């Protein structure tokens, strides 16, 4: 942790807390880290989490938030959100919009592909996909969102996941389709899925292309 630049460590704090706080509270929490903990070792994160989780809504999430922060601190800088203190507001905002749009394109394409498979096969594929994803070192927030989606069929909300990661997740599902249904059927499912998203959500086309 101490070997990373201040900007990368701040980005890790921002990334790790992003799923749990609104923007105003998030920036306040980042400022608190800068003022009190930026020069402290990683073990101090536990005290930091206790500081920012004073309200009832967050107290029960302390362990999850701490895991998310520790995971973010170990992530490659390319997987972290933009520095909330660095660059122009326009640049940061644009990056967030692009990431969010890529996540939406990914979610729509996955749903379009899964809808082409019968329920029993779809259930099998969901289990196999999550089992495969657990073997990857995914960001904790991404893994938990996928678990909720695959296990409970809740809406898939991946926030600002980087397109490169989404591409890997899509590729993993395509591999499973090939293994279970054969390459020819997998290609057809992918092609029809892409066509569906392009027709129903034309504004996502540029982001869809980044996943393929």
PDB file of C-alpha atoms in Angstrom, residues 35-179:
ATOM      1  CA  UNK A  35      -6.654  13.989   6.344  1.00  0.00           C
ATOM      2  CA  UNK A  36      -6.258  11.130   8.820  1.00  0.00           C
ATOM      3  CA  UNK A  37      -5.120   7.921   7.156  1.00  0.00           C
ATOM      4  CA  UNK A  38      -3.258   8.614   3.897  1.00  0.00           C
ATOM      5  CA  UNK A  39       0.111   8.070   5.597  1.00  0.00           C
ATOM      6  CA  UNK A  40      -1.021   5.154   7.755  1.00  0.00           C
ATOM      7  CA  UNK A  41      -0.360   1.437   7.045  1.00  0.00           C
ATOM      8  CA  UNK A  42      -3.104  -0.757   5.574  1.00  0.00           C
ATOM      9  CA  UNK A  43      -3.972  -2.108   9.035  1.00  0.00           C
ATOM     10  CA  UNK A  44      -5.315   1.357   9.850  1.00  0.00           C
ATOM     11  CA  UNK A  45      -8.126   0.790   7.359  1.00  0.00           C
ATOM     12  CA  UNK A  46     -10.079  -1.002  10.078  1.00  0.00           C
ATOM     13  CA  UNK A  47     -10.083   2.161  12.183  1.00  0.00           C
ATOM     14  CA  UNK A  48     -10.936   4.211   9.125  1.00  0.00           C
ATOM     15  CA  UNK A  49     -13.954   2.005   8.359  1.00  0.00           C
ATOM     16  CA  UNK A  50     -15.126   2.361  11.963  1.00  0.00           C
ATOM     17  CA  UNK A  51     -14.881   6.144  11.569  1.00  0.00           C
ATOM     18  CA  UNK A  52     -17.042   6.328   8.454  1.00  0.00           C
ATOM     19  CA  UNK A  53     -19.579   3.667   9.511  1.00  0.00           C
ATOM     20  CA  UNK A  54     -21.085   5.486  12.465  1.00  0.00           C
ATOM     21  CA  UNK A  55     -24.672   5.512  11.215  1.00  0.00           C
ATOM     22  CA  UNK A  56     -26.939   2.502  11.683  1.00  0.00           C
ATOM     23  CA  UNK A  57     -27.232   1.795   7.968  1.00  0.00           C
ATOM     24  CA  UNK A  58     -23.499   1.205   7.574  1.00  0.00           C
ATOM     25  CA  UNK A  59     -22.577  -0.419  10.896  1.00  0.00           C
ATOM     26  CA  UNK A  60     -23.785  -3.827   9.755  1.00  0.00           C
ATOM     27  CA  UNK A  61     -21.721  -3.510   6.569  1.00  0.00           C
ATOM     28  CA  UNK A  62     -18.359  -2.790   8.210  1.00  0.00           C
ATOM     29  CA  UNK A  63     -16.842  -6.172   7.372  1.00  0.00           C
ATOM     30  CA  UNK A  64     -18.031  -6.026   3.772  1.00  0.00           C
ATOM     31  CA  UNK A  65     -16.775  -2.458   3.333  1.00  0.00           C
ATOM     32  CA  UNK A  66     -13.391  -3.357   4.818  1.00  0.00           C
ATOM     33  CA  UNK A  67     -13.052  -6.325   2.446  1.00  0.00           C
ATOM     34  CA  UNK A  68     -13.984  -4.109  -0.471  1.00  0.00           C
ATOM     35  CA  UNK A  69     -11.338  -1.538   0.480  1.00  0.00           C
ATOM     36  CA  UNK A  70      -8.626  -4.140   0.987  1.00  0.00           C
ATOM     37  CA  UNK A  71      -9.479  -5.706  -2.354  1.00  0.00           C
ATOM     38  CA  UNK A  72      -9.383  -2.324  -4.096  1.00  0.00           C
ATOM     39  CA  UNK A  73      -5.994  -1.594  -2.554  1.00  0.00           C
ATOM     40  CA  UNK A  74      -4.677  -4.745  -4.215  1.00  0.00           C
ATOM     41  CA  UNK A  75      -6.186  -4.071  -7.631  1.00  0.00           C
ATOM     42  CA  UNK A  76      -4.212  -2.973 -10.651  1.00  0.00           C
ATOM     43  CA  UNK A  77      -4.477   0.770 -11.260  1.00  0.00           C
ATOM     44  CA  UNK A  78      -6.224   0.111 -14.595  1.00  0.00           C
ATOM     45  CA  UNK A  79      -9.173  -1.443 -12.715  1.00  0.00           C
ATOM     46  CA  UNK A  80      -9.701   1.494 -10.344  1.00  0.00           C
ATOM     47  CA  UNK A  81     -12.137   4.357 -10.795  1.00  0.00           C
ATOM     48  CA  UNK A  82     -10.768   7.736 -11.823  1.00  0.00           C
ATOM     49  CA  UNK A  83      -9.152   9.902  -9.155  1.00  0.00           C
ATOM     50  CA  UNK A  84     -11.906  12.129  -7.702  1.00  0.00           C
ATOM     51  CA  UNK A  85      -9.249  14.799  -7.088  1.00  0.00           C
ATOM     52  CA  UNK A  86      -7.340  14.526 -10.350  1.00  0.00           C
ATOM     53  CA  UNK A  87      -8.050  15.828 -13.852  1.00  0.00           C
ATOM     54  CA  UNK A  88     -10.938  17.946 -14.992  1.00  0.00           C
ATOM     55  CA  UNK A  89     -14.459  17.289 -13.854  1.00  0.00           C
ATOM     56  CA  UNK A  90     -15.473  16.746 -17.461  1.00  0.00           C
ATOM     57  CA  UNK A  91     -12.836  14.060 -17.976  1.00  0.00           C
ATOM     58  CA  UNK A  92     -13.791  12.208 -14.799  1.00  0.00           C
ATOM     59  CA  UNK A  93     -17.498  12.465 -15.572  1.00  0.00           C
ATOM     60  CA  UNK A  94     -16.963  11.198 -19.119  1.00  0.00           C
ATOM     61  CA  UNK A  95     -14.996   8.188 -17.885  1.00  0.00           C
ATOM     62  CA  UNK A  96     -17.747   7.268 -15.431  1.00  0.00           C
ATOM     63  CA  UNK A  97     -20.444   7.599 -18.099  1.00  0.00           C
ATOM     64  CA  UNK A  98     -18.460   5.418 -20.507  1.00  0.00           C
ATOM     65  CA  UNK A  99     -17.915   2.710 -17.868  1.00  0.00           C
ATOM     66  CA  UNK A 100     -21.555   2.779 -16.798  1.00  0.00           C
ATOM     67  CA  UNK A 101     -22.711   2.527 -20.412  1.00  0.00           C
ATOM     68  CA  UNK A 102     -20.402  -0.418 -21.032  1.00  0.00           C
ATOM     69  CA  UNK A 103     -21.888  -2.121 -17.957  1.00  0.00           C
ATOM     70  CA  UNK A 104     -25.394  -1.503 -19.275  1.00  0.00           C
ATOM     71  CA  UNK A 105     -24.452  -2.894 -22.688  1.00  0.00           C
ATOM     72  CA  UNK A 106     -22.973  -5.977 -20.998  1.00  0.00           C
ATOM     73  CA  UNK A 107     -26.088  -6.542 -18.879  1.00  0.00           C
ATOM     74  CA  UNK A 108     -28.438  -6.171 -21.844  1.00  0.00           C
ATOM     75  CA  UNK A 109     -26.369  -8.532 -24.006  1.00  0.00           C
ATOM     76  CA  UNK A 110     -26.128 -11.178 -21.295  1.00  0.00           C
ATOM     77  CA  UNK A 111     -29.889 -11.063 -20.734  1.00  0.00           C
ATOM     78  CA  UNK A 112     -30.521 -11.260 -24.476  1.00  0.00           C
ATOM     79  CA  UNK A 113     -28.285 -14.323 -24.717  1.00  0.00           C
ATOM     80  CA  UNK A 114     -29.667 -16.077 -21.651  1.00  0.00           C
ATOM     81  CA  UNK A 115     -33.257 -15.557 -22.801  1.00  0.00           C
ATOM     82  CA  UNK A 116     -32.545 -17.821 -25.788  1.00  0.00           C
ATOM     83  CA  UNK A 117     -31.782 -20.798 -23.540  1.00  0.00           C
ATOM     84  CA  UNK A 118     -34.493 -22.875 -21.836  1.00  0.00           C
ATOM     85  CA  UNK A 119     -34.912 -22.538 -18.066  1.00  0.00           C
ATOM     86  CA  UNK A 120     -33.197 -25.786 -17.041  1.00  0.00           C
ATOM     87  CA  UNK A 121     -30.177 -25.139 -19.269  1.00  0.00           C
ATOM     88  CA  UNK A 122     -30.086 -21.486 -18.216  1.00  0.00           C
ATOM     89  CA  UNK A 123     -29.999 -22.513 -14.543  1.00  0.00           C
ATOM     90  CA  UNK A 124     -27.120 -24.899 -15.248  1.00  0.00           C
ATOM     91  CA  UNK A 125     -25.206 -22.210 -17.122  1.00  0.00           C
ATOM     92  CA  UNK A 126     -25.709 -19.690 -14.316  1.00  0.00           C
ATOM     93  CA  UNK A 127     -24.273 -22.121 -11.766  1.00  0.00           C
ATOM     94  CA  UNK A 128     -21.317 -22.976 -13.996  1.00  0.00           C
ATOM     95  CA  UNK A 129     -20.673 -19.319 -14.768  1.00  0.00           C
ATOM     96  CA  UNK A 130     -20.569 -18.312 -11.132  1.00  0.00           C
ATOM     97  CA  UNK A 131     -18.346 -21.291 -10.293  1.00  0.00           C
ATOM     98  CA  UNK A 132     -15.947 -20.194 -13.039  1.00  0.00           C
ATOM     99  CA  UNK A 133     -16.021 -16.568 -11.931  1.00  0.00           C
ATOM    100  CA  UNK A 134     -15.147 -17.507  -8.353  1.00  0.00           C
ATOM    101  CA  UNK A 135     -11.843 -18.816  -9.704  1.00  0.00           C
ATOM    102  CA  UNK A 136     -10.992 -15.380 -11.076  1.00  0.00           C
ATOM    103  CA  UNK A 137      -9.701 -12.587  -8.866  1.00  0.00           C
ATOM    104  CA  UNK A 138     -12.641 -10.279  -9.506  1.00  0.00           C
ATOM    105  CA  UNK A 139     -13.298  -7.097  -7.532  1.00  0.00           C
ATOM    106  CA  UNK A 140     -15.442  -8.029  -4.533  1.00  0.00           C
ATOM    107  CA  UNK A 141     -18.269  -5.684  -5.501  1.00  0.00           C
ATOM    108  CA  UNK A 142     -18.398  -7.166  -9.020  1.00  0.00           C
ATOM    109  CA  UNK A 143     -18.430 -10.737  -7.713  1.00  0.00           C
ATOM    110  CA  UNK A 144     -21.197  -9.976  -5.207  1.00  0.00           C
ATOM    111  CA  UNK A 145     -23.303  -8.239  -7.874  1.00  0.00           C
ATOM    112  CA  UNK A 146     -22.909 -11.243 -10.179  1.00  0.00           C
ATOM    113  CA  UNK A 147     -23.773 -13.607  -7.332  1.00  0.00           C
ATOM    114  CA  UNK A 148     -27.006 -11.723  -6.618  1.00  0.00           C
ATOM    115  CA  UNK A 149     -27.858 -11.667 -10.307  1.00  0.00           C
ATOM    116  CA  UNK A 150     -27.032 -15.295 -11.031  1.00  0.00           C
ATOM    117  CA  UNK A 151     -28.430 -16.661  -7.788  1.00  0.00           C
ATOM    118  CA  UNK A 152     -31.528 -14.558  -7.212  1.00  0.00           C
ATOM    119  CA  UNK A 153     -32.142 -13.129 -10.665  1.00  0.00           C
ATOM    120  CA  UNK A 154     -31.932  -9.613  -9.297  1.00  0.00           C
ATOM    121  CA  UNK A 155     -31.111  -6.769 -11.717  1.00  0.00           C
ATOM    122  CA  UNK A 156     -27.469  -6.814 -12.763  1.00  0.00           C
ATOM    123  CA  UNK A 157     -25.828  -3.635 -11.480  1.00  0.00           C
ATOM    124  CA  UNK A 158     -22.097  -3.495 -12.120  1.00  0.00           C
ATOM    125  CA  UNK A 159     -21.703   0.262 -11.768  1.00  0.00           C
ATOM    126  CA  UNK A 160     -18.472   1.442 -13.362  1.00  0.00           C
ATOM    127  CA  UNK A 161     -16.771  -1.869 -14.104  1.00  0.00           C
ATOM    128  CA  UNK A 162     -14.008  -1.426 -16.713  1.00  0.00           C
ATOM    129  CA  UNK A 163     -14.885  -2.643 -20.240  1.00  0.00           C
ATOM    130  CA  UNK A 164     -11.848  -4.966 -20.285  1.00  0.00           C
ATOM    131  CA  UNK A 165     -13.248  -6.853 -17.282  1.00  0.00           C
ATOM    132  CA  UNK A 166     -16.729  -7.013 -18.802  1.00  0.00           C
ATOM    133  CA  UNK A 167     -15.220  -8.433 -21.974  1.00  0.00           C
ATOM    134  CA  UNK A 168     -13.607 -11.226 -19.945  1.00  0.00           C
ATOM    135  CA  UNK A 169     -16.927 -12.025 -18.249  1.00  0.00           C
ATOM    136  CA  UNK A 170     -18.734 -12.167 -21.586  1.00  0.00           C
ATOM    137  CA  UNK A 171     -16.031 -14.399 -23.006  1.00  0.00           C
ATOM    138  CA  UNK A 172     -16.395 -16.747 -20.031  1.00  0.00           C
ATOM    139  CA  UNK A 173     -20.127 -17.124 -20.708  1.00  0.00           C
ATOM    140  CA  UNK A 174     -19.494 -17.693 -24.413  1.00  0.00           C
ATOM    141  CA  UNK A 175     -17.024 -20.468 -23.563  1.00  0.00           C
ATOM    142  CA  UNK A 176     -19.661 -22.135 -21.394  1.00  0.00           C
ATOM    143  CA  UNK A 177     -22.193 -21.886 -24.224  1.00  0.00           C
ATOM    144  CA  UNK A 178     -19.717 -23.586 -26.550  1.00  0.00           C
ATOM    145  CA  UNK A 179     -19.060 -26.359 -24.050  1.00  0.00           C
TER     146      UNK A 179
END
